[in-house]
GROMACS .gro file of C-alpha atoms in nm:
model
  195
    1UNK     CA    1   8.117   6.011   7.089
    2UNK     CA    2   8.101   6.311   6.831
    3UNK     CA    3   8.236   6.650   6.995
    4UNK     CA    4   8.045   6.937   6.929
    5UNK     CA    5   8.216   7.260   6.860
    6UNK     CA    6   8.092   7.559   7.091
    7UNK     CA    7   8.163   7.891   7.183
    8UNK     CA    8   8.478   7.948   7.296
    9UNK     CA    9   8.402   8.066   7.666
   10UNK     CA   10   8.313   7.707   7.799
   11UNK     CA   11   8.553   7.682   8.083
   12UNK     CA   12   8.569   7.438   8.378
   13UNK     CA   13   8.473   7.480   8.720
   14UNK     CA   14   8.678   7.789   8.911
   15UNK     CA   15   8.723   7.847   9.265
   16UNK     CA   16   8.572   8.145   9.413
   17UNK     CA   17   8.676   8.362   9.640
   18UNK     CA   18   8.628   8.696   9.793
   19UNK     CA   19   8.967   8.935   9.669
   20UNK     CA   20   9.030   9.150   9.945
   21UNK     CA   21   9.262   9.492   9.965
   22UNK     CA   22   9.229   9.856  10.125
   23UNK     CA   23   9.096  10.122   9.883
   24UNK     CA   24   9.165  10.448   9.986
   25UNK     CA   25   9.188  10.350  10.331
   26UNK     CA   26   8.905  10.132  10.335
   27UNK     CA   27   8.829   9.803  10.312
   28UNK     CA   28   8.660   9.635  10.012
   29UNK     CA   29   8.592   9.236   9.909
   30UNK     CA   30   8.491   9.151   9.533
   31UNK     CA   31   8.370   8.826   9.432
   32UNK     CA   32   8.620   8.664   9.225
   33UNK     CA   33   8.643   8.308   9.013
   34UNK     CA   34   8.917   8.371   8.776
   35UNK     CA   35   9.181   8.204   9.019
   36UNK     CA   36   9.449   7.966   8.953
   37UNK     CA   37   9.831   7.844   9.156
   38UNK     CA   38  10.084   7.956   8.898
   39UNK     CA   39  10.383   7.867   9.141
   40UNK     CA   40  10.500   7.652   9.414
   41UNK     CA   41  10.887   7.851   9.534
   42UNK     CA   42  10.811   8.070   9.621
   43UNK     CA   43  10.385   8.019   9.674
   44UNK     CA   44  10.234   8.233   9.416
   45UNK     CA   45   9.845   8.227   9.361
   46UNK     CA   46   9.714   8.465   9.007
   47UNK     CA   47   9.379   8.607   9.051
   48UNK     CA   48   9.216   8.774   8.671
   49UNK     CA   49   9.033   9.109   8.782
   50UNK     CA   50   8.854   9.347   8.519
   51UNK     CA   51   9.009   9.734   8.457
   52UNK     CA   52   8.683   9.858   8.573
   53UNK     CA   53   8.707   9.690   8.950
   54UNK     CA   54   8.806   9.951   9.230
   55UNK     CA   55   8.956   9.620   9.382
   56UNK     CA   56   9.184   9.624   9.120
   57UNK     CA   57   9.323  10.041   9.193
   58UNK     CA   58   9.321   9.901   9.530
   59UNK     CA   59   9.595   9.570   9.467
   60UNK     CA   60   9.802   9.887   9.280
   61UNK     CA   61   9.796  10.118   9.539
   62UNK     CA   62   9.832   9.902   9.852
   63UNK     CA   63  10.080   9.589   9.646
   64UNK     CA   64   9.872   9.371   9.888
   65UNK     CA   65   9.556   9.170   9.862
   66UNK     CA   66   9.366   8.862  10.036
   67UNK     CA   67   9.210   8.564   9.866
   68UNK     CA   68   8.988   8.411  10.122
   69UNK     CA   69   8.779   8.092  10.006
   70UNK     CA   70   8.402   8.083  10.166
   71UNK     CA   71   8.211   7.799  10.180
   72UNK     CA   72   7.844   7.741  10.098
   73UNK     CA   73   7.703   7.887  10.408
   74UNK     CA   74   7.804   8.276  10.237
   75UNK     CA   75   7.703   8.231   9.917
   76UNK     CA   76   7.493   8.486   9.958
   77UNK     CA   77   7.738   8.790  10.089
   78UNK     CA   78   7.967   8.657   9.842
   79UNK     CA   79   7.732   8.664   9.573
   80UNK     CA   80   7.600   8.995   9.676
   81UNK     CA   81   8.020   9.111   9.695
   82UNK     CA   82   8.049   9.053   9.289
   83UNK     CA   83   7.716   9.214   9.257
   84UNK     CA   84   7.735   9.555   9.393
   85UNK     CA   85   8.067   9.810   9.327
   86UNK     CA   86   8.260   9.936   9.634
   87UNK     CA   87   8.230  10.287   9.482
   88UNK     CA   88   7.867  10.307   9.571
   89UNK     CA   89   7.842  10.046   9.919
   90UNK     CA   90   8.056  10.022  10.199
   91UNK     CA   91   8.142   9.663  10.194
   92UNK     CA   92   8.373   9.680  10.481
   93UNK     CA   93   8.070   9.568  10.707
   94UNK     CA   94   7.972   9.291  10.513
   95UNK     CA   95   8.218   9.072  10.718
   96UNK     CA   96   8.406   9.030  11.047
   97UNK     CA   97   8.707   9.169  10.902
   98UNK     CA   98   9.084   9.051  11.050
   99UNK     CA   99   9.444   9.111  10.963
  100UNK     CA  100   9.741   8.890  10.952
  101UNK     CA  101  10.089   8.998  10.875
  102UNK     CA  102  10.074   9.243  10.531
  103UNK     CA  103   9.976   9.570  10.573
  104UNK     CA  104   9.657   9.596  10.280
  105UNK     CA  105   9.543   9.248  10.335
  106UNK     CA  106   9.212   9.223  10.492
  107UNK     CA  107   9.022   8.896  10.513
  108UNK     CA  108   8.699   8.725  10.623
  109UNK     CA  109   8.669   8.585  10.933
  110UNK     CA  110   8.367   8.387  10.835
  111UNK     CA  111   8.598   8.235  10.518
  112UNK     CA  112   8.713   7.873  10.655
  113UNK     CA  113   9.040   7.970  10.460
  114UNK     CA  114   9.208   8.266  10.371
  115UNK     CA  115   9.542   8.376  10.181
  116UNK     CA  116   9.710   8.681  10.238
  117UNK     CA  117   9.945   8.816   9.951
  118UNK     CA  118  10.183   9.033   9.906
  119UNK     CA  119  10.163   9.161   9.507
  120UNK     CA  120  10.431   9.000   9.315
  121UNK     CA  121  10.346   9.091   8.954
  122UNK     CA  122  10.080   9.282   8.731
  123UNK     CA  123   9.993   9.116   8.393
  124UNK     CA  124   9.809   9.389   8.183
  125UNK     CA  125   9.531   9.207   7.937
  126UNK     CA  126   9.265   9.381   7.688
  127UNK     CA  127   9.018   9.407   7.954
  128UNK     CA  128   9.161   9.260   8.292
  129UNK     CA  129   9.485   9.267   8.522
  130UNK     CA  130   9.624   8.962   8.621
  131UNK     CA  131   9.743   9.012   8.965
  132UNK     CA  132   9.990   8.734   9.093
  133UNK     CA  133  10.053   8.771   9.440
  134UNK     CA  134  10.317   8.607   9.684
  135UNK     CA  135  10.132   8.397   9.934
  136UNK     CA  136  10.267   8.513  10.275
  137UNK     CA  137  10.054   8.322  10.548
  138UNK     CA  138   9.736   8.098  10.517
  139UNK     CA  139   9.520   8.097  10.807
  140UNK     CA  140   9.218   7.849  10.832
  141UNK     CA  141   8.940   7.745  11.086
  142UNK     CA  142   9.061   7.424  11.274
  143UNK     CA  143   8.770   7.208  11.190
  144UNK     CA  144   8.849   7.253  10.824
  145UNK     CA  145   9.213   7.067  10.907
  146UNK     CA  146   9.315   6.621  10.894
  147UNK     CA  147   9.641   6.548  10.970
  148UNK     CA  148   9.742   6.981  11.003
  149UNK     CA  149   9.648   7.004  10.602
  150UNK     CA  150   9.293   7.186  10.454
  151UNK     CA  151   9.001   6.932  10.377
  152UNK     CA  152   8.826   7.055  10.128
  153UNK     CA  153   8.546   6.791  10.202
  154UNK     CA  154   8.502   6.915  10.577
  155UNK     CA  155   8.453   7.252  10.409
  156UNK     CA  156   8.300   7.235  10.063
  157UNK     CA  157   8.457   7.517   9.859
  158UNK     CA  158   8.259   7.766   9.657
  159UNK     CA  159   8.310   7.656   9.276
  160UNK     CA  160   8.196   7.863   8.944
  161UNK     CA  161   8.076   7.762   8.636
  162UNK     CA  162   8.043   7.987   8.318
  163UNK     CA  163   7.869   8.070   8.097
  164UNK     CA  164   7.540   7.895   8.310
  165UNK     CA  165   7.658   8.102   8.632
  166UNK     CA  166   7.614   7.879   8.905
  167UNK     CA  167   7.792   7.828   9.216
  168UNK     CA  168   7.847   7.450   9.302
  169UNK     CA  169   8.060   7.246   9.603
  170UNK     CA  170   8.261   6.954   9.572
  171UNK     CA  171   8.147   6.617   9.446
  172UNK     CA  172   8.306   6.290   9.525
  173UNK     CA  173   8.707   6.181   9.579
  174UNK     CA  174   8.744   6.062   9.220
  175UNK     CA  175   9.136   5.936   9.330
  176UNK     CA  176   9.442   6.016   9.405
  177UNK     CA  177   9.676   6.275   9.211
  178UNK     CA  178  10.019   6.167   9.140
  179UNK     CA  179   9.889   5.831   9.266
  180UNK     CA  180   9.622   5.649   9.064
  181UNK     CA  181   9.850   5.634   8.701
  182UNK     CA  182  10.133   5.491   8.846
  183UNK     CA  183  10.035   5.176   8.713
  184UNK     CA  184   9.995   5.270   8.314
  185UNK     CA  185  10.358   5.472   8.422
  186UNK     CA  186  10.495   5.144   8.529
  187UNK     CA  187  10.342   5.013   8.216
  188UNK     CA  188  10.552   5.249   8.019
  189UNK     CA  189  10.866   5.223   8.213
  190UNK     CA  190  10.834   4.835   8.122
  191UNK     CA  191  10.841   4.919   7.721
  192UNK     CA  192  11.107   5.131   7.704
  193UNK     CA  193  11.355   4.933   7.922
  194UNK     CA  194  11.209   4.611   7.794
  195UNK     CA  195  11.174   4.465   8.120
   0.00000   0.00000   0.00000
């Protein structure tokens, strides 16, 4: 099939979440998508906030934030979180709001899973900050757990799309990672060692 060249901004489906931190002794959530794992030791999770976000002078001031993943039922409050600017509303009562271990933190209750971070590094970019933050604790609603790990099936994570702007939830279990090329690996191992 012929690819098509488009603009540049066509990116696949991000997590959302609701970024959480204290500004100015308050609490404040933002609606954020821009989310990706950038290491495993220690657990470090990046989240890509624009300069103009209080969040953002919040993660600075504090060196603590919360990433806490809602499901489809708050779609709306999370929507509404990206849509209005914690310098104007109070967002603080938007949520039942709880604490773990790291002063700054503040997550949803309602949020079947939440991270709390203490801020491990600032990357400055033309318009954003990339705030990569040390994931201290994860705390998640029981029914969301098999076997002690988070199903993401049981709970159907928010997902973004740009530049349509939709939210989406999971599909189907396409298979297993680190699993399901084994095969075409054993395949390999077989032509180099000629066996």
């Amino acid at each position: 099939m012929e690819k098509i060249r488009l603009d540049p901004n066509q990116l696949p489906p991000m997590p959302v979440a609701l970024a959480g931190t204290m500004v100015a002794g308050r609490v404040n959530f933002m609606a954020a998508g821009w989310i990706t794992r950038v290491g495993f030791n220690p657990p470090l999770i990046g989240v890509s906030i624009n300069h103009r976000q209080l969040t953002g002078s919040g993660i600075r001031e504090t060196g603590a934030f919360s990433l806490c993943f809602p499901g489809p039922a708050l779609v709306e409050k999370t929507d509404y979180c990206g849509l209005v600017s914690g310098r104007t509303v109070d967002k603080s009562a938007v949520f039942d709001v709880f604490y773990g271990e790291t002063i700054g933190a503040p997550m949803v209750r309602e949020c079947p899973l939440c991270l709390e971070m203490r801020l491990y590094q600032t990357v400055e970019l033309p318009s954003n900050r990339f705030f990569i933050g040390e994931i201290v604790a994860a705390w998640a609603d029981g029914e969301i757990l098999t076997d002690g790990k988070v199903d993401v099936e049981k709970y159907q994570p928010l997902l973004l799309t740009m530049p349509d702007n939709r939210y989406w939830s999971l599909g189907n279990v396409v298979a297993g990672a680190w699993s399901v090329g084994k095969t075409l690996k054993r395949g390999d191992d077989h032509e180099r060692t000629g066996h």
